[in-house]
XYZ file of C-alpha atoms in Angstrom:
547
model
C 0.000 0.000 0.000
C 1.539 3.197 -1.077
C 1.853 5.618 1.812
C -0.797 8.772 1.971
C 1.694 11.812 0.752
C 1.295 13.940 4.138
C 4.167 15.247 6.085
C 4.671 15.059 9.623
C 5.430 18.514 10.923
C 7.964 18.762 14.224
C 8.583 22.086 15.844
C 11.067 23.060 18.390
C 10.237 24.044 21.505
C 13.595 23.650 23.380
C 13.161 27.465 24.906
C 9.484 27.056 25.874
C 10.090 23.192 27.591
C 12.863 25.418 29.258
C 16.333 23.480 28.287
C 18.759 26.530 28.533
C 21.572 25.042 27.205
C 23.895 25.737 25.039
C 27.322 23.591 23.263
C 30.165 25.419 23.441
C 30.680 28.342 21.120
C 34.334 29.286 20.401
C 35.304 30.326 16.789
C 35.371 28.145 13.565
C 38.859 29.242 12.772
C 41.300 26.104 13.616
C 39.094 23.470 14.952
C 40.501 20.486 15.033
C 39.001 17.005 14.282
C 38.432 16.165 18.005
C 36.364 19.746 18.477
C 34.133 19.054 14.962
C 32.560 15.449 15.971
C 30.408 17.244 18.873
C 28.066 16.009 21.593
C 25.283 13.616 22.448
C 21.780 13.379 24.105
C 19.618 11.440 25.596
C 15.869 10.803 26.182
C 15.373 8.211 29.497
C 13.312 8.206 33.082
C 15.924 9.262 35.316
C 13.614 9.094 38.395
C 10.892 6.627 37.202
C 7.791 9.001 37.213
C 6.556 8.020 34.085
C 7.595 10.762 31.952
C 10.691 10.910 29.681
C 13.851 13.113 30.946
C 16.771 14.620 28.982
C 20.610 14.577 29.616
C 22.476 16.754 27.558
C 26.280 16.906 26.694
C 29.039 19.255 25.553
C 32.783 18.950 26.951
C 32.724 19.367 30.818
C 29.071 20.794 30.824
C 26.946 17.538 31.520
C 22.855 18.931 32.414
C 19.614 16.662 33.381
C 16.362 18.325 32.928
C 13.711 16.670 34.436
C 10.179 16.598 33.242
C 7.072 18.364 34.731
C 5.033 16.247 33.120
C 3.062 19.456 31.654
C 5.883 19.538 28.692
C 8.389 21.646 30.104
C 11.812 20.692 31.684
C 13.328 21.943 35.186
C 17.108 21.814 35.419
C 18.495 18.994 38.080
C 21.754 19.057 37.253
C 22.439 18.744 40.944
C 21.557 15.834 40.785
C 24.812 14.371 39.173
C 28.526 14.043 39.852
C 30.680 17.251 39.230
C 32.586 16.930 36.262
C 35.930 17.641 36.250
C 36.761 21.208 34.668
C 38.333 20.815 30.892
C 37.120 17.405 30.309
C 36.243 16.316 26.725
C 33.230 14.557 26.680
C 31.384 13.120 23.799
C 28.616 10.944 24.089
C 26.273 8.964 26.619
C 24.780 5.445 26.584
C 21.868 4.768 29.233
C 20.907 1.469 30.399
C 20.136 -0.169 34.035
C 23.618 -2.207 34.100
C 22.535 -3.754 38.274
C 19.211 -4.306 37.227
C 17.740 -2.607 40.855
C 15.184 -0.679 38.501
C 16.943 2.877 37.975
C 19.198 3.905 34.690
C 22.196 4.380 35.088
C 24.581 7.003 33.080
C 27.910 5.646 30.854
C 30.069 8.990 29.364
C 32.209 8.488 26.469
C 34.619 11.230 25.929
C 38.392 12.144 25.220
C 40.930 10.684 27.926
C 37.706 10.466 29.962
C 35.085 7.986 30.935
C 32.460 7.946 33.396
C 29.888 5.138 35.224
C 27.329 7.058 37.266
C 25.013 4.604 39.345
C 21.351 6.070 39.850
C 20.532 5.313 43.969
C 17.327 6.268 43.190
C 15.403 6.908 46.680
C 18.089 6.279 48.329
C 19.511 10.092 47.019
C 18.134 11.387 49.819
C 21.298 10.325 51.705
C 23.547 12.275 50.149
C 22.893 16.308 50.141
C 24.656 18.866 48.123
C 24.021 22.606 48.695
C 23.231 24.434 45.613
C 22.579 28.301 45.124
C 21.880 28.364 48.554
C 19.311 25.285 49.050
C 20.105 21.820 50.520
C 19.592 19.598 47.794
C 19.936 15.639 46.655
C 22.133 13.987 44.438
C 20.736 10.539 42.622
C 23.660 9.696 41.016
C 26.933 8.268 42.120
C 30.577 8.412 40.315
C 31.388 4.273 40.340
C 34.133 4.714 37.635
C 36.850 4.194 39.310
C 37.294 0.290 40.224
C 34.670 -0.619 37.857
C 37.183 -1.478 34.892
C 35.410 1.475 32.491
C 37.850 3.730 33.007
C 39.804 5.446 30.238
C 42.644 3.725 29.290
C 44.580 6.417 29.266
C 44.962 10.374 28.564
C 44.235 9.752 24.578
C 41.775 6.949 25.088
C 38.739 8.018 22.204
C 35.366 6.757 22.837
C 32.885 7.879 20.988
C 29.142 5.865 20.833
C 28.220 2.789 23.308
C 25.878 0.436 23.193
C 24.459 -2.399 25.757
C 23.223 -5.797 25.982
C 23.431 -9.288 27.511
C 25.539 -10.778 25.208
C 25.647 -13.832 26.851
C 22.147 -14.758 28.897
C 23.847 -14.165 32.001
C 21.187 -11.522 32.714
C 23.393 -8.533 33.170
C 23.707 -5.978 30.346
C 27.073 -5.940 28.881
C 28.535 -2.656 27.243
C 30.625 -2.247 23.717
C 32.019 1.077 23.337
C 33.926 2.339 19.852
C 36.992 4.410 19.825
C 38.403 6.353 17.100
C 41.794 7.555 16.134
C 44.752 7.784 18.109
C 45.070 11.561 18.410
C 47.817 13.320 20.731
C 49.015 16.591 21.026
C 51.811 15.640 18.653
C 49.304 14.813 16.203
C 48.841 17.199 12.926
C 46.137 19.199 14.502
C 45.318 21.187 10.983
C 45.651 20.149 7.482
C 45.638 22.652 4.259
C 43.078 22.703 1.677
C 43.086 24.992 -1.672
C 40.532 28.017 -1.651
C 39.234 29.069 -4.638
C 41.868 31.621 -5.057
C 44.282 29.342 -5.080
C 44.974 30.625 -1.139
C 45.082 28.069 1.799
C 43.193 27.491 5.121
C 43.603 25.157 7.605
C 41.193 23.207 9.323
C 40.707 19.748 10.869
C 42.347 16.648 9.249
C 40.134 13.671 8.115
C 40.687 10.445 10.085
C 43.214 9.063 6.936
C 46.036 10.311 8.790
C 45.914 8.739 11.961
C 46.224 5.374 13.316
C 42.528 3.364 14.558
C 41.979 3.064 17.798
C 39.646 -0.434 18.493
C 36.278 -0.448 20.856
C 36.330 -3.128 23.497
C 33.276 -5.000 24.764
C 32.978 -5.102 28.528
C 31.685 -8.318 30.393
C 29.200 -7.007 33.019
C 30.561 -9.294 35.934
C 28.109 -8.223 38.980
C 28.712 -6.056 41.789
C 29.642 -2.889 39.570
C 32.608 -4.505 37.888
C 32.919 -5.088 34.258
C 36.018 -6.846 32.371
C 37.498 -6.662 29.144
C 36.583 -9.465 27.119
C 37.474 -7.853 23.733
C 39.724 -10.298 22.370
C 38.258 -13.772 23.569
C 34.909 -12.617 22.583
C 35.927 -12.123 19.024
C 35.554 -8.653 18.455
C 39.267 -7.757 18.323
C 39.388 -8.271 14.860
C 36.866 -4.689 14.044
C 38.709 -2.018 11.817
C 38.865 0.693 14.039
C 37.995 4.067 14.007
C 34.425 3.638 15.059
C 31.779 6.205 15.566
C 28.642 4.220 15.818
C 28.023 1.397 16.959
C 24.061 -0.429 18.046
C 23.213 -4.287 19.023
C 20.198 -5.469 17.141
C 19.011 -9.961 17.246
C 19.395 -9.184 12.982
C 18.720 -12.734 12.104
C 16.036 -13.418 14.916
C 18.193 -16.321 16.883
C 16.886 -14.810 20.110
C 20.915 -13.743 20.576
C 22.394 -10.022 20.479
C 24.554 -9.105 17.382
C 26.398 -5.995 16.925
C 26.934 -3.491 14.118
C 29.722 -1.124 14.191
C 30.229 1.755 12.031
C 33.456 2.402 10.887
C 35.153 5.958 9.399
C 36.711 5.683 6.122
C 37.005 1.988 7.275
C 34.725 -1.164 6.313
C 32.045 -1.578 8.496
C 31.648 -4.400 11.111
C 28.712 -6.678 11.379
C 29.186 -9.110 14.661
C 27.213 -12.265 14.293
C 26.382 -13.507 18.024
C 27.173 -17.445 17.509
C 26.665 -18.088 21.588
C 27.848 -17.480 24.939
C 29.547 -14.424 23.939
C 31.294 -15.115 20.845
C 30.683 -13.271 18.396
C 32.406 -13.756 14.507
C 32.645 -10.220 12.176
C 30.669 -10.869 8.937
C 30.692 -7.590 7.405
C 31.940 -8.652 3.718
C 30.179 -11.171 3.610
C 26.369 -10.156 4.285
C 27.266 -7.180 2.009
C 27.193 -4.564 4.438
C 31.003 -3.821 4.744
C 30.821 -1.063 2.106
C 28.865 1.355 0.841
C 27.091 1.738 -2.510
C 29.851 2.298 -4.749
C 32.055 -0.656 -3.475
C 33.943 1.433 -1.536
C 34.877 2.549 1.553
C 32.751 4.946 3.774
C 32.791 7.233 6.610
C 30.307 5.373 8.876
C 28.602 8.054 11.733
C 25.241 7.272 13.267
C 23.013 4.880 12.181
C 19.925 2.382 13.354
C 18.189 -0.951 12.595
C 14.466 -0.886 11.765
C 11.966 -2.936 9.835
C 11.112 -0.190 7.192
C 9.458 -2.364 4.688
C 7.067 -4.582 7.376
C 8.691 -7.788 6.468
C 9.503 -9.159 9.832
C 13.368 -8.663 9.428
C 15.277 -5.366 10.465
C 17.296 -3.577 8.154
C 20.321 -1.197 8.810
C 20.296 2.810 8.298
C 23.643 4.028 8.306
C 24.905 8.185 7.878
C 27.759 8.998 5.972
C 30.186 11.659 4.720
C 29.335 14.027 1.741
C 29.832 12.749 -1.715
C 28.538 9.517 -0.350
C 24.872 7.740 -0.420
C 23.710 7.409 2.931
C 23.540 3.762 3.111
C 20.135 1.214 3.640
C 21.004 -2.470 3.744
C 17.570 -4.401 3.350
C 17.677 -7.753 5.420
C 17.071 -10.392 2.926
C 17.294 -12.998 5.641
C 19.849 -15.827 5.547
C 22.560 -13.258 7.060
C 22.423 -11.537 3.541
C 21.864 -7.414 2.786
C 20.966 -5.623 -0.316
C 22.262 -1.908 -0.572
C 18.769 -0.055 -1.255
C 20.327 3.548 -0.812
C 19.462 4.858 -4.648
C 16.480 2.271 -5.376
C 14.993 4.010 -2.114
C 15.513 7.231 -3.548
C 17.930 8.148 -0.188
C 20.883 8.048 -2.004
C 21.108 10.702 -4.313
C 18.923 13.200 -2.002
C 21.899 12.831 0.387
C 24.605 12.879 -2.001
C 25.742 16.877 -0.745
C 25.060 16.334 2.658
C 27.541 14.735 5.692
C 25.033 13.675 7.878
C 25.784 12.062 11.501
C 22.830 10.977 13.021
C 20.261 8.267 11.660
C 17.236 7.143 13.263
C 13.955 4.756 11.669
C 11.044 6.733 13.629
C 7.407 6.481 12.291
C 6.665 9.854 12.195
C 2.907 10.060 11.839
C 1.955 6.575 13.201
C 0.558 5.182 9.690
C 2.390 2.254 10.611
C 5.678 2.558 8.329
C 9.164 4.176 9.327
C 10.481 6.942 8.192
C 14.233 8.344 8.619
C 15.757 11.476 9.862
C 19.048 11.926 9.038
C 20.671 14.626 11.628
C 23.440 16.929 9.449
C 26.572 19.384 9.477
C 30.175 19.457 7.891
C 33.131 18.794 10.063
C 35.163 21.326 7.612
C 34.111 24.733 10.191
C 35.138 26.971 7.200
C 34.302 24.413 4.145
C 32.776 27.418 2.479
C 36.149 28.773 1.782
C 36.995 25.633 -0.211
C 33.282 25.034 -1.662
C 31.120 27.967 -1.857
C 28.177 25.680 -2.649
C 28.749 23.879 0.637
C 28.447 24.665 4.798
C 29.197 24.229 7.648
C 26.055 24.214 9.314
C 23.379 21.978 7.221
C 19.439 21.762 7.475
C 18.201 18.829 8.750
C 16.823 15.884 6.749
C 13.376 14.120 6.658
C 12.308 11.500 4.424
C 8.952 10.267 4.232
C 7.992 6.209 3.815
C 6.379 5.975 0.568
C 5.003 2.485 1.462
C 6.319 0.542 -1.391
C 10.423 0.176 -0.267
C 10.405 3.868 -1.362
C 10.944 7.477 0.198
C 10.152 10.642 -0.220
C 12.544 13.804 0.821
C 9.796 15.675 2.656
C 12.064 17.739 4.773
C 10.555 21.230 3.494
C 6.956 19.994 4.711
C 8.601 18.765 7.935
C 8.214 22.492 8.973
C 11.301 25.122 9.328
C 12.900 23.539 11.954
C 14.614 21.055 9.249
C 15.093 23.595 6.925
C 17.365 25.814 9.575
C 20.836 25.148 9.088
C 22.175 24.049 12.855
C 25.566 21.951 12.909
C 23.567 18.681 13.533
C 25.613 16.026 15.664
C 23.690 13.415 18.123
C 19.985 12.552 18.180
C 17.878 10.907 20.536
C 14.180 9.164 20.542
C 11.285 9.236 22.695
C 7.341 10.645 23.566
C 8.739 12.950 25.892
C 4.646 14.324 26.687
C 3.255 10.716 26.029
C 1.031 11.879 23.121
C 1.032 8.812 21.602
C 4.063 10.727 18.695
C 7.705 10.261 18.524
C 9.532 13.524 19.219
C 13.664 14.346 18.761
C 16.483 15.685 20.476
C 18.883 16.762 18.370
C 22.455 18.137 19.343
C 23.725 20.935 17.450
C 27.582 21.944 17.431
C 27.062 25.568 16.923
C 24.147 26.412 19.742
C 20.841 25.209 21.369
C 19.775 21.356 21.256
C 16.474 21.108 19.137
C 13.632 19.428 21.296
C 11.816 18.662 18.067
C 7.770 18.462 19.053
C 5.806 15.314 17.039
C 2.559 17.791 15.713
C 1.867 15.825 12.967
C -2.113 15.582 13.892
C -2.647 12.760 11.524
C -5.053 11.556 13.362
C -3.679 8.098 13.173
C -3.226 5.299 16.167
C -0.405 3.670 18.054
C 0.461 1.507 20.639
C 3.767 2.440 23.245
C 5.437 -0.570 25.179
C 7.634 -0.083 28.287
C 9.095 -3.802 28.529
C 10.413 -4.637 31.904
C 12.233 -7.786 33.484
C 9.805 -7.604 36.475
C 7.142 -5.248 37.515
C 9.128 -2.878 39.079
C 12.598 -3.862 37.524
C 14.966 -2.725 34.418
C 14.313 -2.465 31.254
C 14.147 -5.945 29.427
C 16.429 -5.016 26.698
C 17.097 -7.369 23.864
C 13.144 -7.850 24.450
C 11.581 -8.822 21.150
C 8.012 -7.130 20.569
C 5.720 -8.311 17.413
C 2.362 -7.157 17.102
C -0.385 -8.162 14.813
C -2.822 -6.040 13.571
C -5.483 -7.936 11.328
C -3.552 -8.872 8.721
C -0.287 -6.396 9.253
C 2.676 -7.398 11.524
C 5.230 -5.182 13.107
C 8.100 -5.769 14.646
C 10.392 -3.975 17.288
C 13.410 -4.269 19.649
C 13.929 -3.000 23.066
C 17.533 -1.032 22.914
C 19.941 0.623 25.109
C 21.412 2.831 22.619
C 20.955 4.987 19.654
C 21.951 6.964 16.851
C 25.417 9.134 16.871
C 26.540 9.954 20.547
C 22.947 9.031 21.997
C 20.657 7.325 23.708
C 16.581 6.495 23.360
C 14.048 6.344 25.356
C 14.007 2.251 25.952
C 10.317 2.082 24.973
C 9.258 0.374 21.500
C 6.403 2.310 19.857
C 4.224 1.314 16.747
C 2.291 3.594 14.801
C -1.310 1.907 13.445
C -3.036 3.544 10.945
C -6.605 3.730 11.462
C -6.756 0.284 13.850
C -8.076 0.698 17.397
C -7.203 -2.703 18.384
C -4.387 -4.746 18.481
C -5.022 -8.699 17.637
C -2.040 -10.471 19.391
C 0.826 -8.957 21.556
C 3.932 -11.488 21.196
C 7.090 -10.276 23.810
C 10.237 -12.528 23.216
C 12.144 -11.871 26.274
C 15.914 -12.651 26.584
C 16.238 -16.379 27.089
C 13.128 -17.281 24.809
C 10.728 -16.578 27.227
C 7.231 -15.587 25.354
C 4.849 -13.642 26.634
C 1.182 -13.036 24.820
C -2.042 -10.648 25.166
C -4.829 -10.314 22.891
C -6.981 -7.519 21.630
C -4.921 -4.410 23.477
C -6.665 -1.262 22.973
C -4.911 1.714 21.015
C -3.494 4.981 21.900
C -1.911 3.957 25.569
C 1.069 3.508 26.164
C 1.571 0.065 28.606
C 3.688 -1.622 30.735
C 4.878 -5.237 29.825
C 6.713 -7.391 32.129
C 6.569 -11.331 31.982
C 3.696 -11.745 34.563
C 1.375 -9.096 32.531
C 0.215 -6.282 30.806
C -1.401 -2.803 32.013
C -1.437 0.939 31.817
C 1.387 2.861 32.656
């Protein structure tokens, strides 16, 4: 069924929801590659109220916002650890690694990493004073001792990602690294103006040597181990940016994709216990388009065509097709990036993040494709080019097709910002999938779903127990008469980020959904029959109900 040509219209309301915050803002002239990749978000229930909180990132400046619950944000950075003055974070990965029911925060950054433990209730024991007022913390620095830390002062991370790898029933974490990049490094390369002149700004990642991610085993008691190597993952390329588990060939086990820069991309099959063996070349998803190559950012698995397999979104640098491998089952991919009609709407822009998100519930996802050049003064070099790039939006045509709709996606998309991490989630519990999006050069974007389609949906919080963590790796398929859908509960996201842990299915016009199916890690099923629409519920393995 070809999809009804409406746009879904988003609209930033970052000042009115209150997040006064802004990424650092020091000149375009000599940034180097570390200060062009920028910052993440994240969308996640910091205190378990029900209603979807933000963290926000840039260098040393880490801020929570929690939510009213009447769509605007209060500031609680208080709340966390100090971080240490001139520290270089990057991104943020949010997932309930003790499973005692509260998410926890994981930092990525330069030299830097950080494990704050959420105590919940229990914050009441330790007070901080803050502009005068006695107030409580809820989250603990555990770094140190956990076997997270930075491995040393260059240590790179970039994105993370979490799962239980091996059914021990404690989320394991991979994080990527990227280049090895010292003060002795070239900071600044040269590149030809048009008259004939030089500037100098950052160097692409060709020059420097990959740094590897590492996948940590989750060992109990707040300790984690590097099981890299033995696990099979020390063979990845290096210089990773992105990286997201996803069950790709529906075994009931966790594999891994990891996005590479101007290396081939990684695709970790899960063969058992832990072991995982890199199949990249082979399922075809190694390379991009052309054969080549590519400079792998963000990206996202989703089942964009409704065919009960998820297929992989990835972003990539200008000049190159943003990539969508279609899952042909049998661990094999077809590149779809110009049959799609992605490819060559994407050709002039160097896009970051990438995120599958049904935008107006009709029951088919669309992408978003978060952009900006890491060149800060590219138009020196290419007057047709920027620095700061509008947003992208392209709408599900229904028949393995899409549509760049990013001009109807209202003038929030068509604002240049210098687009970095994005994050996922209902943050008002409207029943319509709103984004966080980072930008480099100012404000976040808290883009508001006001699509007013008018069409139905369905919102699943999946837990391990009624009052526990987040089941991630949970497996939801829904049938609605004769459609299926299929989702996965994540602890991750696109470039940098994290989102909200929550799977969420637009329906079209159905008020009723046939058959809930929940796969839960160990091949556990759960099932529930004729669910009402527009509610968002809470699934655990004893039942079902309104959250």
């Amino acid at each position: 069924m070809r999809k009804q040509l409406r746009a879904a219209i988003y609209k930033d309301v970052s000042t009115q929801a209150g997040l006064n915050f802004h990424s650092e803002q020091t000149s375009r002239v000599h940034r180097n590659l570390r200060e062009t990749l920028g910052n993440g978000c994240a969308f996640f229930d910091f205190d378990c109220d029900g209603h979807l909180d933000i963290l926000l990132i840039d260098n040393d400046h880490v801020a929570l916002y929690r939510n009213r619950g009447d769509g605007t944000f209060e500031d609680v950075s208080y709340k966390l650890p100090t971080i240490p003055p001139h520290t270089k974070l990057q991104g943020c990965s949010i997932a309930d690694y003790d499973n005692d029911g509260w998410p926890d925060i994981f930092l990525t950054g330069y030299g830097r990493t950080f494990l704050f433990h959420n105590i919940g209730e229990s914050g009441s024991a330790l007070r901080v004073k803050s502009a005068g007022k006695t107030q409580n913390k809820q989250f603990v620095d555990v770094t140190l001792g956990s076997g997270l830390e930075a491995r040393g002062p260059y240590d790179w991370t970039t994105s993370a990602t979490w799962a239980d790898v091996d059914g021990d029933g404690r989320l394991d974490l991979y994080v990527c690294r990227y280049v090895e990049f010292t003060p002795a490094s070239n900071q600044l390369c040269s590149y030809v103006t048009l008259d004939g002149s030089s500037v100098k700004m950052a160097c692409g990642p060709e020059i420097y040597p990959a740094q590897k991610g590492s996948l940590y085993h989750n060992m109990g008691g707040g300790r984690f181990r590097d099981i890299t190597i033995e696990s099979g993952l020390g063979n990845a390329h290096g210089k990773a940016l992105g990286a997201l588990f996803c069950d790709f060939n529906d075994d009931g086990l966790p594999d891994l994709y990891v996005s590479n820069d101007k290396m081939p991309g990684d695709l970790f099959v899960n063969v058992g216990k832990g072991h995982f063996r890199n199949i990249g070349v082979e399922t075809g998803t190694a390379y991009g388009a052309n054969g080549m190559t590519q400079a792998g950012m963000g990206l996202d698995w989703g089942d964009y065509d409704n065919d009960g397999r998820f297929d992989l979104l990835i972003a990539t640098f200008e000049g190159e097709p943003k990539s969508l491998y279609h899952n042909e089952g049998r661990s094999l991919f077809t590149d779809k990036s110009y049959y799609s009609g992605i490819g060559a709407a994407t050709l002039r822009t160097l896009a970051f993040g990438a995120s599958f998100v049904d935008a107006d519930n009709d029951g088919l996802l669309d992408i978003v494709f978060t952009n900006g050049h890491v060149l800060s003064e590219v138009e020196k070099v290419d007057p047709e080019n920027s620095y700061p790039q509008p947003t992208q939006f392209f709408r599900n045509l229904g028949d393995g097709r899409f549509q760049d709709a990013s001009a109807e996606a209202g003038p929030d998309f068509l604002r240049k910002i210098v687009g970095r991490g994005m994050a996922l989630g209902d943050y008002d519990g409207d029943g319509r999938s709103d984004l966080l999006i980072m930008d480099a050069g100012g404000k976040p974007l808290l883009l508001h779903n006001e699509s007013g389609t008018g069409n139905h949906w369905l919102t699943l919080r999946c837990k391990r127990t009624p009052n526990g963590a987040d089941a991630i790796g949970a497996r939801v398929t829904i049938l609605v008469g004769k459609r299926k859908y299929v989702a996965e509960v994540r602890a991750g996201g696109s470039f940098l980020s994290s989102n909200a842990p929550e799977v969420h299915f637009g329906l079209g016009a159905s008020t009723l959904i046939d058959r809930v199916e929940v796969r839960w890690t160990g091949g556990r099923k759960s099932v529930f029959r004729n669910i009402s629409a527009d509610q968002t519920y809470q699934v655990s393995p004893g039942g079902i109900g309104p959250r």
